[in-house]
Amino acid sequence: MEQKERQKREYMLPDMDSTFRVFGAHSRTVNPEWSYPLHKHPMFEINLVLTGTQQFSVERTSYTQQAGDLLLFRPGDQHESRASGGEEMTYYCLHFDVDEPSFRELLCRSPRCFYPSDSELAMAIRPALDNLIGLTVSQEAVLRTEARMHVLSALFQLFAVLSGTLSKLNQDPVVLRNSELASRVAIMLEEAVEDAAIMDDKDTISSIAAAVGYSTSSVNRLFTRAFGVSPRQYLSTIMLKKAKLLLMDPEFTIEEISSRLGYNNIAHFSRQFKRWTGESPSRFRDRFHD
């Protein structure tokens, strides 16, 4: 009772466990004849024109990018680009992936991919992008640990402003309702992993679909639209993340980890982990503790 009376107030941050990955961020100046062929990839992409003009096609819709204009597109979007206007063009490109559910859902919810230089989103994130561009061009981030930490700081600043601005811009009631359903499904998938309640992937997703009152096909469609990956892919990501965290803890045997993740036997878990990572659980553990 005395301890309770002494403690008048307490503030705590929520527990957070999120991962993001950045791939091939680069600034590039190209000649007037430059082009990049039609392609797609499993990542989000930010593309910013710094000087000149770029003709961009995303999912068969064409956009003309002038200096300061921004493109933000989702995993799987087919796109191609070329310099136009008969002059050199400089652009900055950032590929990234995130597993934080609410941020990922915001990115996938946006109905637009083209943001002119004077749009709210382009102006909001430009300072963080300029910071990243400066770090990219300086090449210090390749050599110095301190500079790499500055890159992480700039990325977190970019993601914070990006998520806040997208939250304000995307308020369509139907989209919000569907997003709430997808978020519920994401939480239930995470709880299933945490509680070691994973059955077969299909059975787990079917059970969750029944619990939220939708058909499995509807849940698959709405979830994929909201998160950019299917419920099954999302489930695999959570399982792999949990498996890696447990393997990093030497107190658990691989057999115990297999059981905690809901596998019937260690052989099944080992095969699945190798499919995910290309290496066995024991090899991952040895490499982590080398």
Coordinates of N, CA and C in Angstrom, one line a residue, residues 138-279:
S138 N 27.3 11.5 -50.0 CA 28.5 11.7 -49.2 C 29.3 10.4 -49.1
Q139 N 28.5 9.2 -49.2 CA 29.1 7.9 -49.0 C 29.7 7.6 -47.6
E140 N 29.5 8.6 -46.7 CA 30.0 8.3 -45.3 C 29.3 7.1 -44.7
A141 N 28.0 6.9 -45.1 CA 27.2 5.8 -44.5 C 27.8 4.5 -44.8
V142 N 28.6 4.4 -45.9 CA 29.2 3.1 -46.2 C 30.4 2.8 -45.3
L143 N 31.0 3.9 -44.8 CA 32.3 3.7 -44.1 C 32.2 3.9 -42.6
R144 N 31.3 4.7 -42.1 CA 31.3 5.1 -40.7 C 30.1 4.6 -40.0
T145 N 30.2 4.0 -38.8 CA 29.1 3.6 -38.0 C 28.2 4.7 -37.6
E146 N 28.8 5.9 -37.2 CA 28.1 7.0 -36.8 C 27.1 7.5 -38.0
A147 N 27.7 7.5 -39.2 CA 26.9 8.0 -40.3 C 25.8 7.0 -40.6
R148 N 26.0 5.7 -40.4 CA 24.9 4.7 -40.6 C 23.8 5.0 -39.6
M149 N 24.1 5.4 -38.4 CA 23.1 5.7 -37.4 C 22.3 6.9 -37.9
H150 N 23.0 7.9 -38.5 CA 22.3 9.1 -39.1 C 21.3 8.6 -40.2
V151 N 21.7 7.7 -41.0 CA 20.8 7.1 -42.0 C 19.6 6.5 -41.4
L152 N 19.7 5.7 -40.3 CA 18.6 5.1 -39.6 C 17.7 6.2 -39.1
S153 N 18.3 7.3 -38.5 CA 17.5 8.4 -37.9 C 16.7 9.0 -39.0
A154 N 17.3 9.3 -40.2 CA 16.6 9.9 -41.3 C 15.5 9.0 -41.8
L155 N 15.7 7.7 -41.9 CA 14.7 6.8 -42.3 C 13.5 6.8 -41.4
F156 N 13.8 6.8 -40.1 CA 12.7 6.8 -39.1 C 11.9 8.2 -39.2
Q157 N 12.6 9.2 -39.5 CA 11.9 10.5 -39.7 C 11.1 10.5 -40.9
L158 N 11.6 9.9 -42.0 CA 10.8 9.8 -43.2 C 9.6 9.0 -43.0
F159 N 9.7 7.8 -42.3 CA 8.6 6.9 -42.1 C 7.5 7.6 -41.2
A160 N 8.0 8.3 -40.2 CA 7.1 9.0 -39.3 C 6.2 10.0 -40.0
V161 N 6.9 10.9 -40.8 CA 6.1 11.9 -41.6 C 5.3 11.3 -42.6
L162 N 5.8 10.2 -43.3 CA 5.0 9.6 -44.3 C 3.7 8.9 -43.8
S163 N 3.8 8.3 -42.6 CA 2.6 7.6 -42.1 C 1.6 8.7 -41.5
G164 N 2.2 9.7 -40.9 CA 1.3 10.8 -40.4 C 0.5 11.5 -41.5
T165 N 1.2 11.8 -42.6 CA 0.5 12.5 -43.7 C -0.5 11.6 -44.5
L166 N -0.1 10.3 -44.7 CA -1.0 9.4 -45.3 C -2.3 9.2 -44.5
S167 N -2.1 9.2 -43.2 CA -3.3 9.0 -42.3 C -4.3 10.1 -42.5
K168 N -3.8 11.4 -42.7 CA -4.7 12.5 -42.9 C -5.3 12.5 -44.3
L169 N -4.6 12.0 -45.3 CA -5.0 12.0 -46.7 C -6.0 10.9 -47.1
N170 N -5.9 9.8 -46.4 CA -6.7 8.6 -46.8 C -7.8 8.3 -45.8
Q171 N -9.0 8.9 -45.9 CA -10.1 8.8 -45.0 C -11.4 8.3 -45.6
D172 N -11.3 7.6 -46.7 CA -12.5 7.1 -47.3 C -13.1 6.1 -46.4
P173 N -14.5 6.2 -46.1 CA -15.1 5.4 -45.1 C -15.1 3.9 -45.5
V174 N -15.3 3.6 -46.7 CA -15.4 2.2 -47.2 C -14.0 1.6 -47.0
V175 N -13.0 2.3 -47.5 CA -11.6 1.8 -47.4 C -11.2 1.6 -45.9
L176 N -11.6 2.6 -45.1 CA -11.3 2.5 -43.6 C -11.9 1.3 -43.0
R177 N -13.2 1.0 -43.4 CA -13.9 -0.2 -42.8 C -13.2 -1.5 -43.2
N178 N -12.8 -1.6 -44.5 CA -12.1 -2.8 -45.0 C -10.7 -2.9 -44.3
S179 N -10.1 -1.7 -44.1 CA -8.7 -1.7 -43.4 C -8.9 -2.2 -42.0
E180 N -9.9 -1.8 -41.3 CA -10.1 -2.3 -39.9 C -10.3 -3.8 -39.9
L181 N -11.0 -4.3 -40.8 CA -11.1 -5.8 -40.9 C -9.8 -6.4 -41.1
A182 N -9.0 -5.9 -42.1 CA -7.7 -6.5 -42.4 C -6.8 -6.4 -41.1
S183 N -6.9 -5.3 -40.4 CA -6.1 -5.1 -39.2 C -6.5 -6.1 -38.1
R184 N -7.8 -6.4 -38.0 CA -8.2 -7.4 -37.1 C -7.7 -8.8 -37.4
V185 N -7.7 -9.1 -38.7 CA -7.1 -10.4 -39.2 C -5.6 -10.5 -38.9
A186 N -4.9 -9.3 -39.1 CA -3.5 -9.3 -38.8 C -3.2 -9.6 -37.3
I187 N -4.0 -9.0 -36.4 CA -3.8 -9.2 -35.0 C -4.1 -10.6 -34.6
M188 N -5.1 -11.2 -35.2 CA -5.5 -12.6 -34.9 C -4.4 -13.6 -35.5
L189 N -3.8 -13.2 -36.6 CA -2.6 -14.1 -37.1 C -1.5 -14.0 -36.1
E190 N -1.2 -12.8 -35.6 CA -0.1 -12.6 -34.7 C -0.4 -13.3 -33.4
E191 N -1.6 -13.3 -32.9 CA -2.0 -14.0 -31.7 C -1.9 -15.5 -31.8
A192 N -2.2 -16.0 -33.0 CA -2.1 -17.4 -33.3 C -0.7 -17.9 -33.2
V193 N 0.2 -17.1 -33.7 CA 1.7 -17.4 -33.6 C 2.1 -17.3 -32.2
E194 N 1.7 -16.3 -31.5 CA 2.2 -16.1 -30.1 C 1.7 -17.2 -29.2
D195 N 0.4 -17.7 -29.5 CA -0.2 -18.7 -28.6 C 0.1 -20.1 -29.1
A196 N 1.0 -20.2 -30.1 CA 1.3 -21.5 -30.7 C 0.0 -22.3 -31.2
A197 N -0.9 -21.5 -31.7 CA -2.2 -22.0 -32.1 C -2.3 -22.2 -33.6
I198 N -1.1 -22.3 -34.3 CA -1.1 -22.5 -35.7 C -1.4 -24.0 -36.1
M199 N -2.5 -24.1 -36.9 CA -2.8 -25.4 -37.5 C -2.1 -25.4 -38.8
D200 N -2.6 -26.1 -39.8 CA -2.2 -25.9 -41.2 C -2.5 -24.4 -41.6
D201 N -1.6 -23.8 -42.4 CA -1.8 -22.4 -42.8 C -3.2 -22.1 -43.3
K202 N -3.7 -23.0 -44.2 CA -5.1 -22.8 -44.7 C -6.1 -22.9 -43.7
D203 N -6.0 -23.9 -42.8 CA -7.0 -24.0 -41.7 C -7.0 -22.8 -40.7
T204 N -5.8 -22.3 -40.4 CA -5.7 -21.2 -39.5 C -6.4 -20.0 -40.1
I205 N -6.2 -19.7 -41.4 CA -6.8 -18.6 -42.1 C -8.3 -18.8 -42.2
S206 N -8.7 -20.0 -42.5 CA -10.1 -20.3 -42.6 C -10.8 -20.1 -41.3
S207 N -10.2 -20.5 -40.2 CA -10.7 -20.3 -38.9 C -10.9 -18.9 -38.5
I208 N -9.9 -18.1 -38.8 CA -9.9 -16.6 -38.6 C -11.0 -16.0 -39.4
A209 N -11.1 -16.4 -40.7 CA -12.2 -15.8 -41.5 C -13.5 -16.1 -40.9
A210 N -13.8 -17.3 -40.5 CA -15.0 -17.6 -39.8 C -15.3 -16.8 -38.6
A211 N -14.2 -16.5 -37.8 CA -14.4 -15.8 -36.6 C -14.8 -14.3 -36.9
V212 N -14.3 -13.8 -38.0 CA -14.7 -12.4 -38.3 C -15.9 -12.3 -39.2
G213 N -16.5 -13.4 -39.5 CA -17.7 -13.5 -40.3 C -17.6 -13.3 -41.8
Y214 N -16.5 -13.6 -42.3 CA -16.3 -13.4 -43.8 C -15.9 -14.8 -44.4
S215 N -16.0 -14.9 -45.7 CA -15.5 -16.1 -46.3 C -14.0 -16.0 -46.4
T216 N -13.3 -17.1 -46.6 CA -11.9 -17.1 -46.7 C -11.4 -16.3 -47.9
S217 N -12.1 -16.5 -49.0 CA -11.7 -15.7 -50.2 C -11.8 -14.2 -50.0
S218 N -12.9 -13.8 -49.3 CA -13.1 -12.4 -49.0 C -11.9 -11.8 -48.1
V219 N -11.6 -12.6 -47.1 CA -10.5 -12.2 -46.2 C -9.2 -12.1 -47.0
N220 N -9.0 -13.1 -47.8 CA -7.7 -13.1 -48.6 C -7.6 -11.9 -49.5
R221 N -8.8 -11.5 -50.1 CA -8.8 -10.4 -51.0 C -8.6 -9.1 -50.3
L222 N -9.4 -8.9 -49.2 CA -9.3 -7.6 -48.5 C -8.0 -7.5 -47.8
F223 N -7.4 -8.5 -47.2 CA -6.1 -8.5 -46.5 C -5.0 -8.1 -47.5
T224 N -5.0 -8.8 -48.7 CA -4.0 -8.5 -49.7 C -4.0 -7.1 -50.2
R225 N -5.3 -6.6 -50.3 CA -5.4 -5.2 -50.8 C -4.9 -4.2 -49.7
A226 N -5.1 -4.6 -48.4 CA -4.7 -3.7 -47.4 C -3.2 -3.7 -47.0
F227 N -2.6 -4.9 -47.1 CA -1.2 -5.1 -46.7 C -0.2 -5.4 -47.8
G228 N -0.7 -5.7 -49.0 CA 0.2 -5.9 -50.1 C 0.8 -7.3 -50.1
V229 N 0.4 -8.1 -49.1 CA 0.8 -9.6 -49.1 C -0.5 -10.4 -48.7
S230 N -0.5 -11.6 -49.0 CA -1.6 -12.5 -48.6 C -1.5 -12.8 -47.1
P231 N -2.7 -13.2 -46.5 CA -2.6 -13.7 -45.1 C -1.6 -14.8 -44.9
R232 N -1.4 -15.7 -45.8 CA -0.5 -16.8 -45.7 C 1.0 -16.2 -45.7
Q233 N 1.2 -15.3 -46.6 CA 2.6 -14.7 -46.6 C 2.9 -13.9 -45.3
Y234 N 1.9 -13.2 -44.8 CA 2.0 -12.5 -43.6 C 2.3 -13.4 -42.4
L235 N 1.5 -14.5 -42.4 CA 1.7 -15.5 -41.4 C 3.1 -16.1 -41.4
S236 N 3.7 -16.4 -42.6 CA 5.0 -16.9 -42.7 C 6.0 -15.9 -42.2
T237 N 5.8 -14.6 -42.5 CA 6.7 -13.5 -42.0 C 6.7 -13.5 -40.5
I238 N 5.6 -13.6 -39.8 CA 5.5 -13.5 -38.4 C 6.2 -14.8 -37.8
M239 N 5.9 -15.9 -38.4 CA 6.5 -17.2 -37.9 C 8.0 -17.1 -38.0
L240 N 8.6 -16.6 -39.1 CA 10.0 -16.6 -39.3 C 10.6 -15.6 -38.3
K241 N 10.0 -14.5 -38.1 CA 10.5 -13.5 -37.1 C 10.5 -14.1 -35.7
K242 N 9.5 -14.8 -35.3 CA 9.4 -15.4 -34.0 C 10.4 -16.5 -33.9
A243 N 10.6 -17.3 -34.9 CA 11.6 -18.4 -34.9 C 13.0 -17.8 -34.7
K244 N 13.3 -16.7 -35.4 CA 14.7 -16.2 -35.3 C 14.9 -15.6 -33.9
L245 N 13.9 -15.0 -33.3 CA 14.1 -14.4 -32.0 C 14.3 -15.5 -31.0
L246 N 13.6 -16.6 -31.1 CA 13.7 -17.8 -30.2 C 15.1 -18.4 -30.4
L247 N 15.5 -18.6 -31.6 CA 16.8 -19.2 -31.9 C 18.0 -18.4 -31.3
M248 N 17.8 -17.1 -31.2 CA 18.8 -16.2 -30.6 C 18.9 -16.4 -29.1
D249 N 18.0 -17.0 -28.5 CA 18.0 -17.3 -27.1 C 18.5 -18.7 -26.8
P250 N 19.7 -18.8 -26.2 CA 20.3 -20.1 -26.0 C 19.6 -21.0 -25.0
E251 N 18.7 -20.4 -24.2 CA 18.0 -21.2 -23.2 C 17.0 -22.2 -23.8
F252 N 16.6 -21.9 -25.0 CA 15.6 -22.8 -25.7 C 16.3 -23.8 -26.6
T253 N 15.9 -25.1 -26.5 CA 16.4 -26.0 -27.5 C 15.6 -25.9 -28.8
I254 N 16.1 -26.4 -29.9 CA 15.4 -26.3 -31.2 C 14.1 -27.0 -31.1
E255 N 14.1 -28.1 -30.4 CA 12.9 -28.9 -30.2 C 11.8 -28.1 -29.4
E256 N 12.3 -27.4 -28.4 CA 11.3 -26.5 -27.6 C 10.8 -25.4 -28.5
I257 N 11.7 -24.8 -29.3 CA 11.2 -23.8 -30.2 C 10.2 -24.3 -31.2
S258 N 10.5 -25.4 -31.8 CA 9.5 -26.1 -32.7 C 8.2 -26.2 -32.1
S259 N 8.1 -26.7 -30.8 CA 6.9 -26.9 -30.1 C 6.2 -25.6 -29.9
R260 N 6.9 -24.6 -29.5 CA 6.4 -23.2 -29.1 C 5.7 -22.6 -30.4
L261 N 6.2 -22.9 -31.5 CA 5.7 -22.4 -32.8 C 4.6 -23.2 -33.3
G262 N 4.2 -24.3 -32.6 CA 3.0 -25.1 -33.1 C 3.3 -26.2 -34.0
Y263 N 4.6 -26.6 -34.2 CA 4.9 -27.7 -35.1 C 4.8 -29.0 -34.4
N264 N 4.4 -30.0 -35.1 CA 4.2 -31.3 -34.5 C 5.6 -32.0 -34.3
N265 N 6.6 -31.7 -35.1 CA 7.9 -32.3 -34.8 C 9.0 -31.4 -35.3
I266 N 10.2 -31.6 -34.8 CA 11.3 -30.8 -35.1 C 11.7 -30.8 -36.6
A267 N 11.5 -32.0 -37.3 CA 11.9 -32.1 -38.7 C 11.0 -31.2 -39.5
H268 N 9.7 -31.1 -39.2 CA 8.9 -30.2 -40.0 C 9.3 -28.8 -39.8
F269 N 9.6 -28.4 -38.6 CA 10.1 -27.0 -38.4 C 11.4 -26.7 -39.1
S270 N 12.3 -27.7 -39.1 CA 13.6 -27.5 -39.7 C 13.5 -27.3 -41.2
R271 N 12.6 -28.2 -41.8 CA 12.4 -28.0 -43.3 C 11.8 -26.7 -43.6
Q272 N 10.8 -26.2 -42.8 CA 10.2 -25.0 -43.1 C 11.1 -23.8 -42.9
F273 N 11.9 -23.8 -41.9 CA 12.9 -22.8 -41.6 C 13.9 -22.7 -42.8
K274 N 14.3 -23.8 -43.3 CA 15.3 -23.9 -44.4 C 14.6 -23.3 -45.7
R275 N 13.3 -23.6 -45.9 CA 12.6 -23.0 -47.0 C 12.6 -21.5 -46.9
W276 N 12.4 -21.0 -45.7 CA 12.3 -19.5 -45.5 C 13.7 -18.9 -45.7
T277 N 14.8 -19.5 -45.2 CA 16.0 -18.8 -45.0 C 17.2 -19.4 -45.9
G278 N 17.0 -20.6 -46.3 CA 18.1 -21.3 -47.0 C 19.1 -21.9 -46.1
E279 N 18.9 -21.9 -44.8 CA 19.8 -22.6 -43.9 C 19.0 -23.2 -42.7

